[in-house]
Tab-separated table of C-alpha atoms in Angstrom:
chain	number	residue	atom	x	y	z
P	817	UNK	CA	123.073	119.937	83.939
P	818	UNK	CA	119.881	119.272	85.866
P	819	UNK	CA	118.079	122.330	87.129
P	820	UNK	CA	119.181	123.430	90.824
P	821	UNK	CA	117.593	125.315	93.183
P	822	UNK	CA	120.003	128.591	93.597
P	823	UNK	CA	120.702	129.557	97.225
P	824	UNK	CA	122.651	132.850	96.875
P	825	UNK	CA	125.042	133.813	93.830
P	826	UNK	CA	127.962	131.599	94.440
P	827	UNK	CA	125.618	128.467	95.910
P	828	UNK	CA	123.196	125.957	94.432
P	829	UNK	CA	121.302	122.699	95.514
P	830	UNK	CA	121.275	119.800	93.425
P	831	UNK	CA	118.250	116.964	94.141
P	832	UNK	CA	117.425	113.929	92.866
P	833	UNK	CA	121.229	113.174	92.005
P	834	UNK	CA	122.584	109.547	90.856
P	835	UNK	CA	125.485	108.904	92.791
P	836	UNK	CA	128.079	107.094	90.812
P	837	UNK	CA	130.303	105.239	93.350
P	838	UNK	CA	128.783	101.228	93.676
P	839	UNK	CA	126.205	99.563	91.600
P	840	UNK	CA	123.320	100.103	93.931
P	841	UNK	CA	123.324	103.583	92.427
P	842	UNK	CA	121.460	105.430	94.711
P	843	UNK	CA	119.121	108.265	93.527
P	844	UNK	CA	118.082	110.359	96.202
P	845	UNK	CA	121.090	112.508	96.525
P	846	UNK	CA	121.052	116.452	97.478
P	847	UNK	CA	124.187	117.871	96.620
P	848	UNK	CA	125.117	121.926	97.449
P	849	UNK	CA	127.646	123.257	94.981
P	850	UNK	CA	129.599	126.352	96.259
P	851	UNK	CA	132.105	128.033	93.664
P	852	UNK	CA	131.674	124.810	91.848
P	853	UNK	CA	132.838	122.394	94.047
P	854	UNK	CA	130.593	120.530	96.227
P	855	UNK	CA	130.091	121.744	100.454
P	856	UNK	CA	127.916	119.346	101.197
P	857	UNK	CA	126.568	115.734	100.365
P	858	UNK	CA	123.878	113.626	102.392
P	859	UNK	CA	124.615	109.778	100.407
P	860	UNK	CA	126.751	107.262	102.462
P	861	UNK	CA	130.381	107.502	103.348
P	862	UNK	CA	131.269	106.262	99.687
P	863	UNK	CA	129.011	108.527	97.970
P	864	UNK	CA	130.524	111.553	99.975
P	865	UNK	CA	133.935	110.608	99.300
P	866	UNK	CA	132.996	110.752	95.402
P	867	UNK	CA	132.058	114.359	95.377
P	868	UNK	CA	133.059	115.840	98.488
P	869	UNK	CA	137.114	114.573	96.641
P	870	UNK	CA	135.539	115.015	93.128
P	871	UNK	CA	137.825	118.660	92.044
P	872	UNK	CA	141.019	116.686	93.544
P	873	UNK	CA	143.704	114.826	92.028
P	874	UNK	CA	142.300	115.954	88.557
P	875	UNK	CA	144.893	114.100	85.474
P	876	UNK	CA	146.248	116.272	82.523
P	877	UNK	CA	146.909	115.443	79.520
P	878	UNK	CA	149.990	114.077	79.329
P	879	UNK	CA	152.800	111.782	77.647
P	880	UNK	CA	155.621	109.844	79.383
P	881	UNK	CA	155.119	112.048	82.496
P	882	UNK	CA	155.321	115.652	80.692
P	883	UNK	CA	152.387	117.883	80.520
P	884	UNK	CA	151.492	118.180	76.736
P	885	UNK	CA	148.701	119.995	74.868
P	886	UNK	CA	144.857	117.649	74.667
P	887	UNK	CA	145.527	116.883	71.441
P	888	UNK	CA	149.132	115.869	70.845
P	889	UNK	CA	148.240	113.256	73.921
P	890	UNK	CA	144.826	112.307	71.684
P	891	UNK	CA	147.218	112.185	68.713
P	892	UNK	CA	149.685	109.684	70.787
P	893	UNK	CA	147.135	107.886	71.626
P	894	UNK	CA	146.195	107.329	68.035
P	895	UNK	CA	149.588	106.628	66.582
P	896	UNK	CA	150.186	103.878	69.314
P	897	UNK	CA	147.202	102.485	68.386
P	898	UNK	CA	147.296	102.759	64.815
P	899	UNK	CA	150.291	100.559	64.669
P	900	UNK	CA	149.811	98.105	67.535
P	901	UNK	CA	149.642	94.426	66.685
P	902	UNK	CA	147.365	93.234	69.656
P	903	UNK	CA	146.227	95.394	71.433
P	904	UNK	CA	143.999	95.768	74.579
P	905	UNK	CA	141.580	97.786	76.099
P	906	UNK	CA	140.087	97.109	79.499
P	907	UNK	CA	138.160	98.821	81.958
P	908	UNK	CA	134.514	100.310	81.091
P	909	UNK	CA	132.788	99.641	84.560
P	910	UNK	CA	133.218	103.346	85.795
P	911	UNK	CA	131.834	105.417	82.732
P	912	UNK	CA	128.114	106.041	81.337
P	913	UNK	CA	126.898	103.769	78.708
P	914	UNK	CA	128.472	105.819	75.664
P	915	UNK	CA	132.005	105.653	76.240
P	916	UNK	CA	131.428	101.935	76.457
P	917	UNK	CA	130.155	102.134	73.345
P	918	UNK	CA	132.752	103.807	71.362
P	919	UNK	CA	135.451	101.172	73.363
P	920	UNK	CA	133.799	98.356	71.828
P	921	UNK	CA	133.415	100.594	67.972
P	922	UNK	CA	137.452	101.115	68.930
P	923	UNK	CA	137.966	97.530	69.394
P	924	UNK	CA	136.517	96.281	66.577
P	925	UNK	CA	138.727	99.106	64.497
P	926	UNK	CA	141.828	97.877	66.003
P	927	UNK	CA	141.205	94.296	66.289
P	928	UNK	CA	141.398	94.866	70.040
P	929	UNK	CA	140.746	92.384	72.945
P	930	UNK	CA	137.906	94.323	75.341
P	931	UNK	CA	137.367	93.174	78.825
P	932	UNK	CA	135.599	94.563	81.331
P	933	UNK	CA	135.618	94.525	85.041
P	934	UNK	CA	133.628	91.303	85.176
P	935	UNK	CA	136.368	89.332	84.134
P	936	UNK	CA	138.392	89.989	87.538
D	877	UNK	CA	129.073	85.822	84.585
D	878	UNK	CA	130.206	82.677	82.979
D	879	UNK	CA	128.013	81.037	85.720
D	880	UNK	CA	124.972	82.612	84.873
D	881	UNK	CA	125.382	81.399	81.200
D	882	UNK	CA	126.063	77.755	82.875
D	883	UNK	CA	123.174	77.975	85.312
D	884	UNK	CA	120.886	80.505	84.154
D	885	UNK	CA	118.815	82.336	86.638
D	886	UNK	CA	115.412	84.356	87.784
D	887	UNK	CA	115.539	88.069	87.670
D	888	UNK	CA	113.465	90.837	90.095
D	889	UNK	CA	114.705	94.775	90.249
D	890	UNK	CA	115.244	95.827	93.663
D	891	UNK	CA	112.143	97.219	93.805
D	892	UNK	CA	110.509	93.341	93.761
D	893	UNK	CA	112.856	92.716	96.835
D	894	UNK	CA	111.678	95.847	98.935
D	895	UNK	CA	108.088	94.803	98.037
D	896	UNK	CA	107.903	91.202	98.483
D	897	UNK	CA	111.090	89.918	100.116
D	898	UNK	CA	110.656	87.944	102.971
D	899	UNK	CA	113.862	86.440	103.444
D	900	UNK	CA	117.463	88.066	102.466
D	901	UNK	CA	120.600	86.212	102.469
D	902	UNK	CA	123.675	88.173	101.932
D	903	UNK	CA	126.403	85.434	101.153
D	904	UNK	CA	130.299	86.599	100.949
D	905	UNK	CA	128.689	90.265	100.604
D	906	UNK	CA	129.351	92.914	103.315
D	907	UNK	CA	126.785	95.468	102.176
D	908	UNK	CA	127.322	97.695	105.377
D	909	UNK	CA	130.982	98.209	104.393
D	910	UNK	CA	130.623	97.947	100.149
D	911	UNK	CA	126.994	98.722	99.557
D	912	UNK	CA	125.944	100.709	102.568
D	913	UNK	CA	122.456	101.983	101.621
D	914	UNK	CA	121.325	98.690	100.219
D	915	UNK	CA	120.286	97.831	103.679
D	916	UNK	CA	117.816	100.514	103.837
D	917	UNK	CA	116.808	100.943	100.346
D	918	UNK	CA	115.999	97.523	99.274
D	919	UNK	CA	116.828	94.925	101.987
D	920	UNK	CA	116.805	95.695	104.988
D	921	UNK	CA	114.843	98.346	106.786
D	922	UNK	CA	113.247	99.435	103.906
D	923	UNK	CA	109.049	99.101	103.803
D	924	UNK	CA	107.343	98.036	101.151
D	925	UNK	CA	104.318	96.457	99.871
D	926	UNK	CA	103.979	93.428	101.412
D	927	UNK	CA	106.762	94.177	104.394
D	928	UNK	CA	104.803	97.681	105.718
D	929	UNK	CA	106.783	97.065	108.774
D	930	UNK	CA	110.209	96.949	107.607
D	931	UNK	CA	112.802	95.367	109.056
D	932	UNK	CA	110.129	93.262	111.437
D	933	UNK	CA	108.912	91.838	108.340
D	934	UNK	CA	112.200	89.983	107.033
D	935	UNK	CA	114.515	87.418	108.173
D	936	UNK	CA	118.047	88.275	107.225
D	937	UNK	CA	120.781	85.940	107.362
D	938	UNK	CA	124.612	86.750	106.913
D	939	UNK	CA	126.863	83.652	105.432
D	940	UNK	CA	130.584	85.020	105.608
D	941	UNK	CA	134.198	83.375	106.670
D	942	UNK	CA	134.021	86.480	109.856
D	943	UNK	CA	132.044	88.640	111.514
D	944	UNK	CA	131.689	91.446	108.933
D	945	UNK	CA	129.987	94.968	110.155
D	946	UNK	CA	126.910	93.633	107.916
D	947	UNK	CA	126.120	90.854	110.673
D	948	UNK	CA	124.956	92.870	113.751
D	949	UNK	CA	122.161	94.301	110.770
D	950	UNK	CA	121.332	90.385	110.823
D	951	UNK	CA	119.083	88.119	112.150
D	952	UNK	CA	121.125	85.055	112.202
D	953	UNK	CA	125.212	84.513	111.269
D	954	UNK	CA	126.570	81.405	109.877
D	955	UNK	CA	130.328	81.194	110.112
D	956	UNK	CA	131.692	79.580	107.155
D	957	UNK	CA	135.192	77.705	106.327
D	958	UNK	CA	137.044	79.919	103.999
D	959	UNK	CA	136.756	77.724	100.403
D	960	UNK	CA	134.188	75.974	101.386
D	961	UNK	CA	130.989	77.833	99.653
D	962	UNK	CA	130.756	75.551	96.932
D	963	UNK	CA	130.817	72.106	99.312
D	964	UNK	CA	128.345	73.911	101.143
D	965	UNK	CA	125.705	74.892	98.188
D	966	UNK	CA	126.120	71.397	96.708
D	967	UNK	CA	124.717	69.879	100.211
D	968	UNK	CA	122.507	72.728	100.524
D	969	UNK	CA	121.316	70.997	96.889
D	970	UNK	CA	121.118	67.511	98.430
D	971	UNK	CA	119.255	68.537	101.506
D	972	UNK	CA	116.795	70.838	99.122
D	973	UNK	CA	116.002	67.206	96.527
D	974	UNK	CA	115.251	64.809	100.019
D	975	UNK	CA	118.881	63.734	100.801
D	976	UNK	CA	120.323	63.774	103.893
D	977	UNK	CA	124.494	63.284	103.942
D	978	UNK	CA	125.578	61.401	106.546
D	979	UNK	CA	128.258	63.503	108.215
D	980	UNK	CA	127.472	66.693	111.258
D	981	UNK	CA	129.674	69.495	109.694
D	982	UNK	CA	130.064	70.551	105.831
D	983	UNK	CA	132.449	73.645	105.843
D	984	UNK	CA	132.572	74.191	109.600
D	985	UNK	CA	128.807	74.833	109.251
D	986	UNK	CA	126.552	71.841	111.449
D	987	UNK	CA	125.132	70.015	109.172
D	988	UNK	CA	121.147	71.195	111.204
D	989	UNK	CA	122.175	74.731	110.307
D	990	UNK	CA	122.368	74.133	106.361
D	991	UNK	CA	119.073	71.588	107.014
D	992	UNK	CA	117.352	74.563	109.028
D	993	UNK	CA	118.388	77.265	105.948
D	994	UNK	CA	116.770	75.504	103.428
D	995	UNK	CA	113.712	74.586	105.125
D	996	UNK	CA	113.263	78.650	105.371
D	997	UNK	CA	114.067	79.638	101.762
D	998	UNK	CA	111.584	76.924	100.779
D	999	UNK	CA	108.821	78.361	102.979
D	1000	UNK	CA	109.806	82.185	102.009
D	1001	UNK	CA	107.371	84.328	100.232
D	1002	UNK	CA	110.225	85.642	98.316
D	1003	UNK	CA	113.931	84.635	99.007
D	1004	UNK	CA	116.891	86.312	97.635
D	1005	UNK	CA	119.944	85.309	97.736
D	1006	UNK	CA	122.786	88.057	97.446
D	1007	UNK	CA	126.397	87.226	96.568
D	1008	UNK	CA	129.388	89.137	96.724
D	1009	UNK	CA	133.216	89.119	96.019
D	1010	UNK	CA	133.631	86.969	98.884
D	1011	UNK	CA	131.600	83.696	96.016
D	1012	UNK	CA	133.531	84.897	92.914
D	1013	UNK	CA	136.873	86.043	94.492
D	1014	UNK	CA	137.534	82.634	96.418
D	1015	UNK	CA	138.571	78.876	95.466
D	1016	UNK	CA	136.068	78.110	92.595
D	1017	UNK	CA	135.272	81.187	91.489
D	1018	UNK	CA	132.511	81.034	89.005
D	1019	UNK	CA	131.717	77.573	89.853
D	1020	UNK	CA	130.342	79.024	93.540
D	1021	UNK	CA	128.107	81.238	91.481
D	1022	UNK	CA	127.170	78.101	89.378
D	1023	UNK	CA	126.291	76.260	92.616
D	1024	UNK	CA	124.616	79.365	93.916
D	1025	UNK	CA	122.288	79.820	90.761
D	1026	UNK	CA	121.162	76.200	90.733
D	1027	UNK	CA	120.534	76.049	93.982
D	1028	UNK	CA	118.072	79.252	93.269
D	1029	UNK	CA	116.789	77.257	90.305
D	1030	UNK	CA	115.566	74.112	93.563
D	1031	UNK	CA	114.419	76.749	95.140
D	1032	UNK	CA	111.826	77.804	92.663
D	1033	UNK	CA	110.081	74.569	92.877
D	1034	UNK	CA	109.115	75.368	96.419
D	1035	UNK	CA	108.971	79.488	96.676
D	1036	UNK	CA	109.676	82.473	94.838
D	1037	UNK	CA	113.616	82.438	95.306
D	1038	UNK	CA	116.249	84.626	93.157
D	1039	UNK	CA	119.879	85.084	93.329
D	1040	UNK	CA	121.171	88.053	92.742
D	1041	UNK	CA	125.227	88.668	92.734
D	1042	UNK	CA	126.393	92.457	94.541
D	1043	UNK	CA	128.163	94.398	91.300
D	1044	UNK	CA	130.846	96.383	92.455
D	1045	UNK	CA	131.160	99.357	90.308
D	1046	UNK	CA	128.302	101.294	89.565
D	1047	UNK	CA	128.404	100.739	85.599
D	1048	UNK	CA	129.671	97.381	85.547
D	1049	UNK	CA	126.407	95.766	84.747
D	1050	UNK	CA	126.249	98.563	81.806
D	1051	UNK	CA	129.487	97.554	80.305
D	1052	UNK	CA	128.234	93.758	80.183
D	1053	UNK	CA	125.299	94.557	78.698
D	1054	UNK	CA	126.572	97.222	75.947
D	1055	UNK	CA	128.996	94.193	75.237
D	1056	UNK	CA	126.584	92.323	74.688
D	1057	UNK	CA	124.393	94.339	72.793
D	1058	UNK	CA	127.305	95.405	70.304
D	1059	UNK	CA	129.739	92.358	70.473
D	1060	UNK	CA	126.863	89.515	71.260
D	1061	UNK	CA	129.050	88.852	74.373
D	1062	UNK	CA	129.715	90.430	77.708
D	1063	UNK	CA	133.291	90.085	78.297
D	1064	UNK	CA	136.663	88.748	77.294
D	1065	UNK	CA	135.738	89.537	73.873
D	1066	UNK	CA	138.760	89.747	70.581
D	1067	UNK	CA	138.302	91.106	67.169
D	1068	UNK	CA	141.548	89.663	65.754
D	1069	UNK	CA	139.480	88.339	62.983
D	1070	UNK	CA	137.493	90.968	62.154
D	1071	UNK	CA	134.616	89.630	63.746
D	1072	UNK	CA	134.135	89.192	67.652
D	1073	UNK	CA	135.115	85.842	69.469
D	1074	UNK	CA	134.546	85.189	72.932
D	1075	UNK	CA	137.098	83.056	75.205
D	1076	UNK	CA	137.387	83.295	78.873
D	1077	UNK	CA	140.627	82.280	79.601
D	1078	UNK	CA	141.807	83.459	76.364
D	1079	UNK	CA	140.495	86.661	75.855
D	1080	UNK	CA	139.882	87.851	79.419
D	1081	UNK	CA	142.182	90.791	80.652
D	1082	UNK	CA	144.296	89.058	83.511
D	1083	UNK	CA	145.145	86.029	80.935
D	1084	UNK	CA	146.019	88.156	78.231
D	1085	UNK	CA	148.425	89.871	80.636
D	1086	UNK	CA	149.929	86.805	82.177
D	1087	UNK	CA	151.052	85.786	78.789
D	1088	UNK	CA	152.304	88.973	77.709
D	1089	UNK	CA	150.325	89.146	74.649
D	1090	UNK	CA	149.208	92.669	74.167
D	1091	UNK	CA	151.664	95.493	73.078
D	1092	UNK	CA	149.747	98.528	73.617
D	1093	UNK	CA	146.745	98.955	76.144
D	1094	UNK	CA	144.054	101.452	76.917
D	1095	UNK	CA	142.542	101.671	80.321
D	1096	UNK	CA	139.074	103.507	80.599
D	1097	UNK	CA	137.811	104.368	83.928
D	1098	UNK	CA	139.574	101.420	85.485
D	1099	UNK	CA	142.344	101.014	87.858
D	1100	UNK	CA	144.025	97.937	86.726
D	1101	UNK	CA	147.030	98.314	88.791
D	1102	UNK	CA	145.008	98.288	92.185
D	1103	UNK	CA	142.860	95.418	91.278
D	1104	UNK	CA	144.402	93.072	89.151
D	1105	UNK	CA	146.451	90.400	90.083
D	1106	UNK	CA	150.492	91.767	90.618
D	1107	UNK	CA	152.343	89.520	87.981
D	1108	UNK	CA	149.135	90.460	85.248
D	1109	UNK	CA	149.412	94.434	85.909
D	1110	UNK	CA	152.982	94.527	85.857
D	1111	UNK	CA	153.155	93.873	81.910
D	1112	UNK	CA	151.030	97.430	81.525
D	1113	UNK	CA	154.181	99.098	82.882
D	1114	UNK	CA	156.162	97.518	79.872
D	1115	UNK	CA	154.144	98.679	76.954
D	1116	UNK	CA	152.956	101.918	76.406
D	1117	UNK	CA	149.203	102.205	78.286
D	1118	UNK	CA	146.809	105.222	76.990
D	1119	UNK	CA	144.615	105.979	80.193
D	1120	UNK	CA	140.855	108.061	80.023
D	1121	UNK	CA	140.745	109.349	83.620
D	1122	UNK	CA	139.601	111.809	84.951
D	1123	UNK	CA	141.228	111.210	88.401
D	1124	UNK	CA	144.892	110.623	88.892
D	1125	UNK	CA	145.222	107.075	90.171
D	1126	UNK	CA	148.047	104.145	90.294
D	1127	UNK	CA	147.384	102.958	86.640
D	1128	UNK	CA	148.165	107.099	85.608
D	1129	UNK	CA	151.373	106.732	87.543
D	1130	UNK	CA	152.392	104.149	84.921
D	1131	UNK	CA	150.796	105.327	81.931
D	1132	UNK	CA	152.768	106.380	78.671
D	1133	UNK	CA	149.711	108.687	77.918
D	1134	UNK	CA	147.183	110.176	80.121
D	1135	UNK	CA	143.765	111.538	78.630
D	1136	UNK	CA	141.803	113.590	80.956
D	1137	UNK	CA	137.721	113.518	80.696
D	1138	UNK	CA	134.769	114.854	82.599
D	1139	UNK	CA	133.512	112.227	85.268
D	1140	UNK	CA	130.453	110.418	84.426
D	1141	UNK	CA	127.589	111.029	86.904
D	1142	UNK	CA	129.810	113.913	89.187
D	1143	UNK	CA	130.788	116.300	85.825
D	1144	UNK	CA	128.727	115.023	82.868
D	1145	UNK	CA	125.407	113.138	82.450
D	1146	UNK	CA	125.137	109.847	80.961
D	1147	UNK	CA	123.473	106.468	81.630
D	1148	UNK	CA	124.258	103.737	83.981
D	1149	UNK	CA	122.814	100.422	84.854
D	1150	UNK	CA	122.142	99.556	88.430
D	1151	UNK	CA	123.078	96.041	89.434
D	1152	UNK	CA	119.395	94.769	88.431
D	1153	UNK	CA	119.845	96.147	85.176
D	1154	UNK	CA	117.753	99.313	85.335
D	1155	UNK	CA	118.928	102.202	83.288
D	1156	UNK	CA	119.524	105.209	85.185
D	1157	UNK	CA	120.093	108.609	83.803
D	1158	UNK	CA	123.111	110.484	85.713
D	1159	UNK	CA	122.954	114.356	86.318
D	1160	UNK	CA	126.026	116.718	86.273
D	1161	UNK	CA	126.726	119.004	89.746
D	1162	UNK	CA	130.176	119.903	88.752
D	1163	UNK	CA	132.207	121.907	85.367
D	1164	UNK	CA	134.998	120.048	84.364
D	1165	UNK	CA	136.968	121.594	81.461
D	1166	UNK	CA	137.915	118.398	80.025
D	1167	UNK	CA	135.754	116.169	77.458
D	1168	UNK	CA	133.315	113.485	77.969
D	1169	UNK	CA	135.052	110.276	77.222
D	1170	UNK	CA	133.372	109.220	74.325
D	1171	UNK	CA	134.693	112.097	72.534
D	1172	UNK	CA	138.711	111.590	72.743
D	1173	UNK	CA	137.691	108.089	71.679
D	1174	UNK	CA	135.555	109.415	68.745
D	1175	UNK	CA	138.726	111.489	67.872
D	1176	UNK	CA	141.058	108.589	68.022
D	1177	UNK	CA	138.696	106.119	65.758
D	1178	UNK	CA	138.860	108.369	62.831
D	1179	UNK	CA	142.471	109.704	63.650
D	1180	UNK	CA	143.175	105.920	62.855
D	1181	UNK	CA	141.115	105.777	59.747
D	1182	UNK	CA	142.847	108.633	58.293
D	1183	UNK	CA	145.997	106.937	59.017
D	1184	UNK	CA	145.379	103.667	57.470
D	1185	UNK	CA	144.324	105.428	54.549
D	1186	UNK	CA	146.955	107.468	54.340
D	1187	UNK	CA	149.121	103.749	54.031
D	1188	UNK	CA	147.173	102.420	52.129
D	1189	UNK	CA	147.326	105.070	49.278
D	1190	UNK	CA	151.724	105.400	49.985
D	1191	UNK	CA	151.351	101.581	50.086
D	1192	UNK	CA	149.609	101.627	46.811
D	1193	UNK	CA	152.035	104.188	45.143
D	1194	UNK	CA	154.874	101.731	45.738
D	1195	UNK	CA	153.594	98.615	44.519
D	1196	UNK	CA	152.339	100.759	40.898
């Protein structure tokens, strides 16, 4: 975490952040965390509707709809994997620069196809 | 992509185009709506080196099939034919190299309108030419962009004049060039063989769906469902999909097996590339109690080792 500037117990100011919604990636952000979720934003309409909506809709781990433990759905995900014949994996564009990384390390495990976004 | 390996083309950061830009063209791009501080960071109100005053200092022209929110930030509007962008760049080509086609309209554009728009990129300090979805998404796909890059590459002969397509998502430019970096290409990449192979067409996700070819699929930070065509993203719902999420989204609702993570830039740092290819490092505001995403995937990649080992040594007990 970068270093904020701490407004009262519960509240802190964020500046300088990256906002991670479009490819222009703007860097100039203040963003004021209360309780940790964020009260305020001052980026565009997009950039507010990634953090001012970032704490809802969160996933869980899960398999075939039913809430499981993180690593039985990890574990799944291995097992599938382990034994598919062709598989794919496809996405990429909305994660940092390491996760793409390990795709294309689990691709070439797997003997995977890996596409990303620019495909479309 | 596949047009910038056919055509090739001139590179600036943003930063050249605040500085020296003289004239923008946003072309199928509707920056108010998709990129809506572009405008006022790089090209458009912004003031910079050689444009102290601004705005006053640049000519901006919108090209787009209607009147998008992006035009009344514009100088000039030209109404284009839907389908007709690549017509349109190759006599934008013939007008730019001394010929003159004998006809008054190309793309429901007067033919003095394209004559008028070349005459000004050639005279520019610095052009740039900005495409969006509206070039790659229509009839022709990545033979607009083609078009589009060599008409940037006649361009150079007369000014400084790049073209420079709007990237969506704000890593996609990241995940093309880790492909590349790692794979030695930047998409539609298979390691069937053991060794990568590219093949657009072949290899590239839509494709591969249409022919039903793969039998399991994982979906990282992407919402395949929402953006891909219907008849390719309906064969995810009939194998089992792994999803890395950290929202829930219409490719969750499908998916046999949902992996939560921490959100890149909003809940963990990380690195991104903006869409002219300058790394940026990505704070963290927010706790998330989930994972980054490169660590389920770590988890997974020796998970699988351990399995094919285990195989290989049951496999080896039965043929001794």
């Amino acid at each position: 975490m970068v270093q904020a500037k701490v407004v009262d117990e519960n509240t802190q100011v964020f500046e300088n952040v990256v906002c991670p919604f479009c490819a222009t990636l703007c860097d100039d952000i203040t963003v004021q965390v209360k309780d940790n979720k964020v009260s305020k934003v001052n980026g565009c309409n997009l950039c507010k509707g990634v953090f001012l909506h970032a704490h809802e809709d969160w996933t869980k781990p899960m398999i075939d709809g039913k809430e499981v433990t993180y690593d039985l759905a990890v574990e799944e995900a291995a097992q599938l994997l382990a034994r598919a014949n062709n598989p794919l994996i496809y996405g990429l564009a909305a994660t940092d620069v390491d996760a793409q990384k390990k795709c294309v390390e689990l691709a070439d495990l797997i003997g995977a196809n890996l596409d990303n976004a620019s495909s479309v | 992509m596949v047009a910038l390996q056919l055509g090739g083309a001139p590179a600036a950061t943003l930063g050249e185009v605040k500085n020296r830009a003289d004239l923008i063209i946003f072309w199928g791009s509707n920056p108010a709506e998709s990129h809506p501080r572009h405008f006022t960071r790089y090209s458009g109100t912004a003031k910079g080196r050689m444009n102290p005053n601004g705005r006053k200092d640049r000519h901006v022209v919108v090209v787009d099939i209607r009147k998008t929110p992006s035009v009344k930030y514009s100088d000039e509007f030209i109404q284009i034919k839907p389908g007709n962008d690549y017509e349109v760049f190759t006599v934008m080509r013939m007008i730019a190299n001394g010929h003159i086609p004998d006809t008054d309209m190309v793309g429901g554009i007067p033919l003095q309108t394209l004559i008028d728009l070349v005459e000004r990129c050639k005279k520019a300090r610095m052009g740039v030419l900005f495409f969006g979805q509206g070039i790659t998404e229509t009839k022709g796909k990545h033979q607009n962009s083609t078009a589009i890059y060599q008409f940037g590459k006649d361009m150079t002969k007369h000014s400084k004049f790049l073209t420079l397509p709007m990237r969506g998502h704000y890593n996609v430019v990241g995940s093309g060039n880790v492909m590349c970096w790692q794979t030695g290409y930047p998409f539609a990449v298979n390691f069937g063989k053991g060794y990568p192979r590219f093949n657009p067409g072949e290899f590239s996700v839509v494709d591969l769906l249409l022919r039903r070819e793969p039998d399991v699929a994982v979906i990282v930070a992407a919402e395949p469902i929402d953006h891909l065509p219907y008849a390719a993203a309906k064969h995810l719902e009939n194998i089992p999909t792994i999803v890395l999420d950290p929202r829930k989204t219409l490719t969750t609702k499908i998916a046999k097996v949902i992996i939560p993570v921490k959100h890149a830039g909003v809940s963990v740092e990380g690195t991104a590339y903006r869409m002219d290819h300058i790394p940026i490092k990505m704070q963290a505001v927010l706790e998330s109690p989930w994972p980054k995403d490169d660590i389920p995937l770590s988890t997974i990649i020796n998970r699988i080792k351990k399995i094919r080992s285990e195989e290989k040594k049951t496999d080896g007990g039965k043929a001794a």
